[in-house]
Tab-separated table of C-alpha atoms in Angstrom:
chain	number	residue	atom	x	y	z
A	1	MET	CA	-5.192	-55.386	77.791
A	2	PRO	CA	-5.897	-51.704	78.494
A	3	ILE	CA	-3.924	-49.975	81.231
A	4	PHE	CA	-7.407	-49.126	82.838
A	5	ALA	CA	-8.468	-52.770	83.188
A	6	MET	CA	-5.317	-54.097	84.583
A	7	ARG	CA	-5.434	-51.128	87.320
A	8	THR	CA	-8.968	-52.389	88.152
A	9	VAL	CA	-7.990	-56.143	88.252
A	10	PHE	CA	-5.050	-55.126	90.422
A	11	ALA	CA	-7.185	-53.333	92.856
A	12	ALA	CA	-9.592	-56.282	93.157
A	13	VAL	CA	-6.633	-58.419	94.042
A	14	CYS	CA	-5.540	-55.997	96.718
A	15	CYS	CA	-8.983	-56.078	98.100
A	16	LEU	CA	-9.016	-59.708	98.070
A	17	CYS	CA	-5.745	-60.157	99.984
A	18	ILE	CA	-7.067	-57.681	102.441
A	19	SER	CA	-10.390	-59.642	102.839
A	20	SER	CA	-8.394	-62.803	103.330
A	21	ALA	CA	-6.384	-61.114	106.181
A	22	GLN	CA	-9.679	-60.322	107.827
A	23	ALA	CA	-11.139	-63.469	106.987
A	24	GLY	CA	-10.739	-64.817	110.673
A	25	LEU	CA	-13.143	-62.140	111.620
A	26	PHE	CA	-15.868	-63.221	109.678
A	27	GLU	CA	-17.614	-66.552	109.305
A	28	ASP	CA	-17.140	-68.743	106.584
A	29	ASP	CA	-20.537	-68.049	104.848
A	30	GLU	CA	-19.694	-64.473	104.868
A	31	ALA	CA	-16.434	-65.098	103.493
A	32	ARG	CA	-17.810	-67.386	100.718
A	33	ARG	CA	-20.297	-64.593	99.852
A	34	ALA	CA	-17.437	-62.102	99.906
A	35	ILE	CA	-15.369	-64.358	97.652
A	36	LEU	CA	-18.241	-64.808	95.214
A	37	ASP	CA	-19.127	-61.171	95.278
A	38	LEU	CA	-15.551	-60.507	94.478
A	39	ARG	CA	-15.379	-62.974	91.828
A	40	GLN	CA	-18.618	-61.573	90.357
A	41	LYS	CA	-16.845	-58.255	90.290
A	42	VAL	CA	-13.803	-59.378	88.773
A	43	ASP	CA	-16.000	-61.268	85.963
A	44	GLN	CA	-17.815	-58.129	85.236
A	45	MET	CA	-14.380	-56.313	85.201
A	46	GLN	CA	-13.012	-58.626	82.806
A	47	GLN	CA	-16.018	-58.667	80.545
A	48	GLN	CA	-16.031	-54.743	80.635
A	49	SER	CA	-12.235	-54.966	79.663
A	50	ALA	CA	-12.934	-57.377	76.998
A	51	GLU	CA	-15.865	-55.096	75.612
A	52	GLN	CA	-13.532	-52.233	75.741
A	53	LEU	CA	-10.698	-54.104	74.137
A	54	ARG	CA	-13.216	-55.116	71.408
A	55	VAL	CA	-14.430	-51.494	71.007
A	56	TYR	CA	-10.819	-50.340	70.592
A	57	LYS	CA	-9.944	-52.991	68.056
A	58	ASN	CA	-13.083	-52.313	66.140
A	59	GLU	CA	-12.016	-48.471	66.280
A	60	SER	CA	-8.437	-49.209	65.349
A	61	ALA	CA	-9.718	-51.447	62.354
A	62	LEU	CA	-12.155	-48.542	61.395
A	63	SER	CA	-9.541	-46.130	61.577
A	64	THR	CA	-7.258	-48.268	59.307
A	65	GLU	CA	-9.900	-48.719	56.963
A	66	GLN	CA	-10.471	-44.938	56.895
A	67	LEU	CA	-6.617	-44.358	56.351
A	68	ASN	CA	-6.408	-46.923	53.609
A	69	ALA	CA	-9.493	-45.355	51.899
A	70	GLN	CA	-7.895	-41.871	52.234
A	71	SER	CA	-4.781	-43.098	51.264
A	72	GLU	CA	-6.295	-44.569	47.979
A	73	GLN	CA	-8.208	-41.436	47.369
A	74	LEU	CA	-5.010	-39.470	47.761
A	75	LYS	CA	-3.160	-41.925	45.536
A	76	ALA	CA	-6.065	-41.568	42.953
A	77	GLN	CA	-5.927	-37.665	43.300
A	78	SER	CA	-1.966	-37.908	42.846
A	79	GLU	CA	-2.200	-39.985	39.804
A	80	GLN	CA	-4.818	-37.625	38.363
A	81	LEU	CA	-2.712	-34.513	39.329
A	82	ASN	CA	0.402	-36.313	37.746
A	83	ALA	CA	-1.823	-36.926	34.528
A	84	GLN	CA	-2.858	-33.412	34.361
A	85	LEU	CA	0.694	-32.256	35.244
A	86	ASN	CA	1.979	-34.387	32.349
A	87	GLN	CA	-0.816	-33.023	29.844
A	88	LEU	CA	0.008	-29.434	30.935
A	89	ARG	CA	3.766	-30.050	30.429
A	90	ARG	CA	2.996	-31.378	26.957
A	91	SER	CA	0.742	-28.469	26.330
A	92	VAL	CA	3.317	-26.052	27.353
A	93	LEU	CA	5.910	-27.849	24.998
A	94	GLU	CA	3.500	-27.646	22.187
A	95	LEU	CA	2.736	-23.991	23.007
A	96	SER	CA	6.371	-23.179	23.182
A	97	ASN	CA	6.905	-24.985	19.827
A	98	MET	CA	4.053	-22.999	18.366
A	99	ILE	CA	5.589	-19.854	19.609
A	100	GLU	CA	8.880	-20.648	18.253
A	101	SER	CA	7.278	-21.502	14.723
A	102	LEU	CA	5.295	-18.198	14.883
A	103	ARG	CA	8.410	-16.170	15.674
A	104	SER	CA	10.093	-17.855	12.763
A	105	GLU	CA	7.125	-16.858	10.557
A	106	LEU	CA	7.088	-13.397	11.871
A	107	ALA	CA	10.850	-12.858	11.249
A	108	SER	CA	10.302	-14.216	7.705
A	109	SER	CA	7.109	-12.010	7.292
A	110	PHE	CA	9.165	-9.227	8.437
A	111	GLY	CA	11.872	-9.972	5.867
A	112	LYS	CA	9.498	-10.386	3.174
A	113	ASN	CA	7.818	-7.228	4.067
A	114	GLU	CA	10.974	-5.210	4.004
A	115	GLN	CA	11.825	-6.700	0.591
A	116	LEU	CA	8.346	-5.753	-0.471
A	117	ALA	CA	8.526	-2.338	0.771
A	118	ARG	CA	12.061	-2.097	-1.314
A	119	ASP	CA	10.359	-3.514	-4.301
A	120	LEU	CA	7.443	-1.135	-3.732
A	121	ALA	CA	9.732	1.768	-3.450
A	122	ASP	CA	11.676	0.798	-6.529
A	123	ALA	CA	8.463	0.279	-8.465
A	124	GLN	CA	7.240	3.774	-7.417
A	125	ARG	CA	10.473	5.403	-8.639
A	126	LEU	CA	10.266	3.492	-11.774
A	127	GLN	CA	6.617	4.599	-12.140
A	128	LYS	CA	7.428	8.189	-11.371
A	129	ASP	CA	10.505	8.046	-13.894
A	130	ILE	CA	8.049	6.583	-16.507
A	131	VAL	CA	5.359	9.185	-15.621
A	132	GLN	CA	7.878	11.996	-15.857
A	133	GLY	CA	9.332	10.541	-19.324
A	134	THR	CA	5.880	10.323	-20.614
A	135	GLU	CA	4.977	13.814	-19.701
A	136	ASP	CA	8.171	14.912	-21.090
A	137	ARG	CA	7.382	13.362	-24.453
A	138	LEU	CA	3.885	14.363	-24.318
A	139	LYS	CA	4.949	17.830	-23.820
A	140	ARG	CA	7.194	17.527	-26.901
A	141	LEU	CA	4.100	16.348	-28.784
A	142	GLU	CA	1.494	18.547	-27.383
A	143	PRO	CA	0.769	21.667	-29.271
A	144	SER	CA	1.732	25.032	-27.751
A	145	LYS	CA	0.786	28.661	-28.362
A	146	VAL	CA	2.857	30.621	-30.841
A	147	SER	CA	2.641	34.073	-32.285
A	148	VAL	CA	3.733	34.929	-35.843
A	149	ASP	CA	2.914	37.945	-37.678
A	150	GLY	CA	0.621	39.171	-35.306
A	151	LEU	CA	-1.382	35.907	-35.304
A	152	GLU	CA	-1.617	33.643	-32.127
A	153	PHE	CA	-2.287	29.926	-32.748
A	154	MET	CA	-1.702	26.563	-31.338
A	155	ALA	CA	1.006	24.634	-33.016
A	156	ALA	CA	2.716	21.051	-32.928
A	157	PRO	CA	6.175	20.746	-31.766
A	158	ALA	CA	6.951	19.283	-35.278
A	159	GLU	CA	5.189	22.401	-36.938
A	160	ILE	CA	7.319	24.835	-34.920
A	161	ARG	CA	10.634	22.979	-35.596
A	162	GLU	CA	10.109	22.595	-39.361
A	163	TYR	CA	8.811	26.226	-39.719
A	164	ASP	CA	11.653	27.758	-37.706
A	165	SER	CA	13.990	25.699	-39.462
A	166	ALA	CA	13.000	26.736	-43.080
A	167	LEU	CA	12.911	30.315	-41.896
A	168	ALA	CA	16.549	30.152	-40.517
A	169	THR	CA	17.754	28.579	-43.655
A	170	MET	CA	15.990	31.460	-45.820
A	171	ARG	CA	17.856	34.187	-43.447
A	172	LYS	CA	21.001	32.550	-44.014
A	173	GLY	CA	20.408	33.227	-47.676
A	174	ASP	CA	20.445	29.590	-48.744
A	175	PHE	CA	17.407	29.981	-50.991
A	176	ALA	CA	17.895	26.732	-52.671
A	177	GLN	CA	17.296	24.856	-49.541
A	178	ALA	CA	14.694	26.965	-48.066
A	179	LEU	CA	12.264	26.704	-51.064
A	180	PRO	CA	11.678	22.987	-50.593
A	181	ALA	CA	11.461	23.392	-46.820
A	182	PHE	CA	8.777	25.977	-47.098
A	183	SER	CA	7.040	23.922	-49.966
A	184	ASN	CA	7.105	20.699	-47.993
A	185	PHE	CA	5.840	22.570	-45.037
A	186	VAL	CA	2.728	24.087	-46.814
A	187	ARG	CA	1.966	20.632	-48.096
A	188	ARG	CA	2.330	18.903	-44.922
A	189	TYR	CA	0.463	21.398	-42.871
A	190	PRO	CA	-2.336	23.087	-44.875
A	191	SER	CA	-4.407	24.061	-41.711
A	192	SER	CA	-1.483	25.314	-39.841
A	193	GLY	CA	-1.410	28.678	-38.282
A	194	TYR	CA	1.875	29.136	-39.951
A	195	GLN	CA	0.368	28.685	-43.284
A	196	PRO	CA	-0.242	32.277	-44.475
A	197	SER	CA	3.387	33.300	-43.511
A	198	ALA	CA	4.856	30.375	-44.933
A	199	LEU	CA	2.947	30.996	-48.269
A	200	PHE	CA	4.385	34.681	-48.077
A	201	TRP	CA	7.999	33.329	-47.814
A	202	LEU	CA	7.548	30.797	-50.479
A	203	GLY	CA	6.328	33.366	-52.806
A	204	ASN	CA	9.381	35.645	-51.996
A	205	LEU	CA	11.584	32.561	-52.679
A	206	HIS	CA	9.982	31.902	-55.952
A	207	TYR	CA	9.990	35.696	-56.726
A	208	ALA	CA	13.952	35.739	-56.133
A	209	GLN	CA	14.370	32.968	-58.280
A	210	ARG	CA	12.364	34.959	-61.068
A	211	ASN	CA	9.770	32.411	-61.021
A	212	TYR	CA	7.075	34.965	-61.299
A	213	LYS	CA	4.131	32.793	-62.021
A	214	GLU	CA	4.890	30.386	-59.121
A	215	ALA	CA	5.600	33.394	-56.871
A	216	LEU	CA	1.975	34.823	-57.921
A	217	SER	CA	0.249	31.545	-57.306
A	218	GLN	CA	1.618	31.515	-53.541
A	219	TYR	CA	0.703	35.175	-52.948
A	220	MET	CA	-2.894	34.662	-54.355
A	221	ALA	CA	-3.165	31.671	-52.154
A	222	LEU	CA	-2.259	33.722	-49.069
A	223	VAL	CA	-4.708	36.661	-49.895
A	224	ASN	CA	-7.498	34.221	-50.683
A	225	SER	CA	-7.147	32.061	-47.517
A	226	ALA	CA	-6.381	34.976	-45.132
A	227	PRO	CA	-7.321	38.304	-46.469
A	228	ALA	CA	-7.025	39.838	-42.791
A	229	HIS	CA	-3.573	38.536	-42.331
A	230	LEU	CA	-0.776	40.965	-41.593
A	231	ARG	CA	1.147	39.937	-44.852
A	232	ALA	CA	-1.911	40.246	-47.047
A	233	PRO	CA	-1.263	43.817	-48.148
A	234	GLU	CA	2.507	42.939	-48.724
A	235	ALA	CA	1.254	39.936	-50.684
A	236	LEU	CA	-1.094	42.231	-52.916
A	237	LEU	CA	1.794	44.344	-53.432
A	238	SER	CA	3.965	41.407	-54.522
A	239	ILE	CA	1.125	40.205	-56.746
A	240	ALA	CA	1.146	43.593	-58.575
A	241	ASN	CA	4.837	43.288	-59.069
A	242	CYS	CA	4.548	39.782	-60.478
A	243	GLN	CA	2.002	40.836	-62.937
A	244	LEU	CA	4.062	43.616	-63.965
A	245	GLU	CA	7.042	41.279	-64.723
A	246	LEU	CA	4.837	39.270	-66.579
A	247	LYS	CA	3.720	42.107	-68.775
A	248	ASP	CA	0.259	42.376	-67.642
A	249	LEU	CA	0.155	46.016	-66.761
A	250	LYS	CA	-3.646	46.241	-66.677
A	251	ALA	CA	-3.979	43.326	-64.001
A	252	SER	CA	-1.147	44.972	-61.981
A	253	ARG	CA	-2.817	48.208	-61.921
A	254	LYS	CA	-6.096	46.755	-60.882
A	255	THR	CA	-4.234	44.836	-58.066
A	256	LEU	CA	-2.697	48.188	-56.763
A	257	GLU	CA	-6.127	49.764	-56.733
A	258	GLU	CA	-7.602	46.957	-54.799
A	259	LEU	CA	-4.702	47.219	-52.231
A	260	VAL	CA	-5.170	51.050	-52.045
A	261	LYS	CA	-8.964	50.418	-51.418
A	262	GLY	CA	-8.765	47.425	-49.260
A	263	TYR	CA	-5.846	48.308	-46.959
A	264	ALA	CA	-5.628	52.063	-47.089
A	265	GLU	CA	-3.874	52.398	-43.886
A	266	SER	CA	-1.077	50.085	-44.570
A	267	GLU	CA	2.550	50.899	-45.686
A	268	ALA	CA	1.966	48.663	-48.721
A	269	ALA	CA	-0.926	50.951	-49.608
A	270	SER	CA	1.272	53.874	-49.653
A	271	LEU	CA	3.779	52.182	-52.159
A	272	ALA	CA	0.678	51.177	-54.184
A	273	LYS	CA	-0.341	54.729	-54.584
A	274	ALA	CA	3.291	55.678	-55.738
A	275	ARG	CA	3.495	53.007	-58.324
A	276	LEU	CA	-0.314	54.059	-59.705
A	277	ALA	CA	0.971	57.438	-60.148
A	278	LYS	CA	3.925	56.125	-62.267
A	279	LEU	CA	1.582	53.884	-64.206
A	280	LYS	CA	-0.718	56.553	-65.468
């Protein structure tokens, strides 16, 4: 019973006792009415107390149900949060594993990139060496400008080497080796800018060996192919000498006249004039 109801009943009993003490002062009817009234009040107070107790119980029951419902809701939320937390932990673990894997792949990629960079540098150096070697070989094969007997022209490295070698051999006095060297050169390089000079030296070599007909042939080839060449006047003078050695005085005189007429300013023309004077 609630404390308030107990206090009410206690007050009612006190009143009843007081009333009983004073009962002698009233008549029996009044006393009965007072008792009835008191009982009625007590009944009302008991009913009120019972109603209050029922309401309190209902409120308590309702509060318990709400608490249970809230507890169940909190439990469900807790379970949901735990599930989400577990899922988050798994995701974090997977992410950590993925990061570790990416780090490993990145380190491997860095290693591969460094190796590729070294390989590329090696390949570039090799390519540079190959290009340089190729350029050097091409330079050895590419024609270059030369100047011989007042004539400038382009000559291949092989031409230059062979001509210079034959000329050096002749200047050493080794005519036996120089003659075939110049003969091979004339045959191998018929369009070379060295050709007139090579014919001239080849004619001189044959003349030195008293092979006048062959010398005459080489000199004639020079004059016919390159009449403006620096060696042409000397070649004509040598032709006249060959003809004279071959006892063809008439042809020798004619050649000397052509020399004087065609190359009047040359030193060979002055020599030709002197020899014509002797031949008359």
